[in-house]
Amino acid sequence: MARSRLTPERESELYAAVLDLLREVGYDALTMDAVAARTRSSKATLYRQWGSKPELVVKALRHNKPVSLAEIDTGSLRGDFHAALGRSDDCQMEKNSALMRGLSHAVHDNPDLLQALRDLLIEPEVTGLETLLRRAVDRGEVRPDNPALKYVPHMLIGALAARQLVEDCPVDQAFLTDYVDSVMLPALGL
């Protein structure tokens, strides 16, 4: 796919429009026609650039995450987690959580969306997280045989999903920071 036709500014504009539409109508009602109309572009251009609705939606979500977790290296796992949390403000976290909640329902009926989420968003995040954890093991902060290591992605996803369900509160930096310090780091022996 030739992606060079769009300027970075135009690509950002398209991604923002996709996320706005997603928030407004949800995944199932989001159509390439609606994206084309909102962005004053042709449906053919959208398909040529992104191939499918799931890929466009997930790349729009990914576009909001400019820094890879693997790029964060403060010298300590606690510092790395806190730096990662500092990349997003509470307002953005709430918007992202709402989008992910909506998409979590849509993946049940859309296997292509689930695959795109795994390939383009979840797998890169898990890989970045594994890099942070490997560095912590290499520094001697975490024992390599710690059984909690393999559950760190699950703990993070659980925290994001459960806050709204359990407390009827949005996810924010204060909650996630406390969760990291009170649950995740102790589970890792820190």
Coordinates of C-alpha atoms in Angstrom, one line a residue:
M1 CA 0.0 0.0 0.0
A2 CA 1.4 3.4 -1.0
R3 CA 1.0 5.6 2.1
S4 CA 3.1 8.5 0.8
R5 CA 0.2 10.4 -0.8
L6 CA -1.1 11.6 2.6
T7 CA 0.8 14.2 4.5
P8 CA 1.3 13.5 8.2
E9 CA -1.1 16.4 9.0
R10 CA -3.8 14.9 6.7
E11 CA -3.3 11.5 8.2
S12 CA -3.7 12.9 11.7
E13 CA -6.8 14.7 10.6
L14 CA -8.3 11.5 9.2
Y15 CA -7.4 9.5 12.4
A16 CA -9.0 12.2 14.6
A17 CA -12.2 12.1 12.4
V18 CA -12.3 8.3 12.7
L19 CA -12.0 8.4 16.5
D20 CA -14.7 11.2 16.7
L21 CA -17.1 9.1 14.6
L22 CA -16.3 6.0 16.7
R23 CA -17.2 7.9 19.9
E24 CA -20.4 9.2 18.3
V25 CA -21.8 6.1 16.6
G26 CA -19.8 3.1 17.8
Y27 CA -17.9 0.6 15.7
D28 CA -20.8 -1.2 14.1
A29 CA -22.4 2.0 12.8
L30 CA -19.1 3.5 11.6
T31 CA -18.8 3.2 7.9
M32 CA -16.2 4.1 5.4
D33 CA -18.8 6.2 3.7
A34 CA -19.2 8.2 6.9
V35 CA -15.4 8.6 7.3
A36 CA -15.1 9.7 3.6
A37 CA -17.9 12.3 4.1
R38 CA -16.5 13.6 7.4
T39 CA -13.0 13.9 6.0
R40 CA -13.9 15.1 2.5
S41 CA -12.0 12.2 0.9
S42 CA -13.0 9.3 -1.3
K43 CA -13.9 5.9 0.0
A44 CA -11.5 4.5 -2.6
T45 CA -8.6 6.5 -1.0
L46 CA -9.5 5.2 2.4
Y47 CA -9.5 1.6 1.2
R48 CA -6.3 2.1 -0.8
Q49 CA -4.5 3.6 2.3
W50 CA -5.9 1.3 5.0
G51 CA -7.4 -1.7 3.3
S52 CA -10.3 -2.2 5.7
K53 CA -12.4 -0.6 8.4
P54 CA -10.8 -2.6 11.2
E55 CA -7.3 -1.6 10.1
L56 CA -8.3 2.1 9.8
V57 CA -9.9 2.1 13.3
V58 CA -7.0 0.4 15.0
K59 CA -4.3 2.5 13.3
A60 CA -6.3 5.6 14.4
L61 CA -6.2 4.3 17.9
R62 CA -2.5 3.5 17.6
H63 CA -1.8 7.0 16.2
N64 CA -2.7 8.4 19.7
K65 CA 0.2 6.4 21.2
P66 CA 3.2 8.2 19.8
V67 CA 5.8 6.6 22.1
S68 CA 6.4 2.9 22.3
L69 CA 6.7 1.4 25.8
A70 CA 10.1 -0.1 24.8
E71 CA 11.4 3.5 24.3
I72 CA 10.9 4.3 27.9
D73 CA 13.9 3.6 30.1
T74 CA 14.3 5.6 33.3
G75 CA 16.6 3.1 35.0
S76 CA 14.0 1.5 37.2
L77 CA 10.8 -0.4 36.6
R78 CA 8.8 1.8 38.9
G79 CA 10.1 4.9 37.0
D80 CA 9.3 3.2 33.6
F81 CA 5.7 2.5 34.7
H82 CA 5.2 6.0 36.0
A83 CA 6.7 7.5 32.9
A84 CA 4.4 5.4 30.7
L85 CA 1.4 6.6 32.8
G86 CA 2.6 10.2 32.4
R87 CA 2.2 10.1 28.6
S88 CA -1.5 10.6 28.8
D89 CA -3.7 13.0 30.8
D90 CA -6.8 12.0 32.6
C91 CA -9.1 13.4 29.9
Q92 CA -7.3 11.4 27.2
M93 CA -7.3 8.2 29.4
E94 CA -11.1 8.5 29.8
K95 CA -11.6 9.0 26.1
N96 CA -9.4 6.0 25.3
S97 CA -11.1 3.8 27.9
A98 CA -14.5 4.7 26.5
L99 CA -13.3 3.8 23.0
M100 CA -11.8 0.5 24.2
R101 CA -15.0 -0.4 26.1
G102 CA -17.0 0.1 22.9
L103 CA -14.5 -1.9 20.8
S104 CA -14.5 -4.7 23.4
H105 CA -18.1 -5.3 22.5
A106 CA -17.6 -5.0 18.8
V107 CA -14.8 -7.6 18.7
H108 CA -17.3 -10.4 19.5
D109 CA -19.0 -10.0 16.2
N110 CA -16.0 -8.8 14.2
P111 CA -13.1 -11.2 14.0
D112 CA -11.3 -8.9 11.6
L113 CA -11.4 -6.1 14.2
L114 CA -10.1 -8.5 16.9
Q115 CA -7.2 -9.6 14.7
A116 CA -6.4 -6.0 13.8
L117 CA -6.5 -5.0 17.5
R118 CA -4.2 -7.8 18.4
D119 CA -1.7 -7.2 15.5
L120 CA -1.5 -3.4 15.5
L121 CA -2.3 -2.4 19.1
I122 CA -2.1 -5.1 21.7
E123 CA 0.9 -7.1 20.4
P124 CA 3.1 -4.0 20.1
E125 CA 2.1 -2.9 23.6
V126 CA 2.8 -6.3 25.1
T127 CA 6.1 -6.5 23.3
G128 CA 7.1 -3.1 24.7
L129 CA 6.0 -4.2 28.2
E130 CA 8.1 -7.3 27.9
T131 CA 11.1 -5.1 27.0
L132 CA 10.5 -3.0 30.2
L133 CA 10.2 -6.2 32.2
R134 CA 13.3 -7.8 30.6
R135 CA 15.4 -4.7 31.5
A136 CA 14.1 -4.9 35.1
V137 CA 15.2 -8.6 35.2
D138 CA 18.6 -7.7 33.7
R139 CA 19.1 -4.9 36.3
G140 CA 18.3 -7.4 39.0
E141 CA 15.1 -5.6 40.1
V142 CA 12.9 -8.6 39.4
R143 CA 13.7 -12.2 39.8
P144 CA 13.6 -14.0 36.4
D145 CA 11.5 -16.8 37.8
N146 CA 8.9 -14.4 39.4
P147 CA 5.5 -16.0 38.4
A148 CA 3.8 -12.6 38.2
L149 CA 6.0 -11.6 35.2
K150 CA 3.7 -13.4 32.7
Y151 CA 0.6 -11.8 34.1
V152 CA 1.7 -8.1 34.0
P153 CA -0.3 -7.4 30.7
H154 CA -3.4 -9.1 32.3
M155 CA -3.0 -7.0 35.5
L156 CA -2.9 -3.8 33.4
I157 CA -5.8 -4.7 31.2
G158 CA -7.7 -5.8 34.3
A159 CA -7.2 -2.5 36.0
L160 CA -8.3 -0.6 32.9
A161 CA -11.5 -2.8 32.5
A162 CA -12.4 -3.2 36.2
R163 CA -12.3 0.4 37.4
Q164 CA -15.5 1.3 35.6
L165 CA -17.2 -1.9 36.5
V166 CA -16.3 -2.1 40.2
E167 CA -16.3 1.6 41.2
D168 CA -18.2 3.3 38.3
C169 CA -15.3 5.7 38.0
P170 CA -13.2 6.5 35.0
V171 CA -9.6 5.3 34.8
D172 CA -7.2 8.1 35.7
Q173 CA -3.5 8.6 36.4
A174 CA -4.0 8.6 40.2
F175 CA -5.8 5.3 40.1
L176 CA -3.3 3.6 37.7
T177 CA -0.3 5.0 39.6
D178 CA -1.7 3.6 42.9
Y179 CA -2.5 0.3 41.2
V180 CA 1.0 0.0 39.8
D181 CA 2.5 0.8 43.3
S182 CA 0.0 -1.2 45.3
V183 CA -0.6 -4.3 43.1
M184 CA 1.8 -4.7 40.3
L185 CA 5.2 -3.8 41.8
P186 CA 4.6 -5.8 45.0
A187 CA 3.5 -8.8 42.8
L188 CA 6.9 -8.4 41.0
G189 CA 8.7 -8.3 44.4
L190 CA 9.3 -4.5 44.4

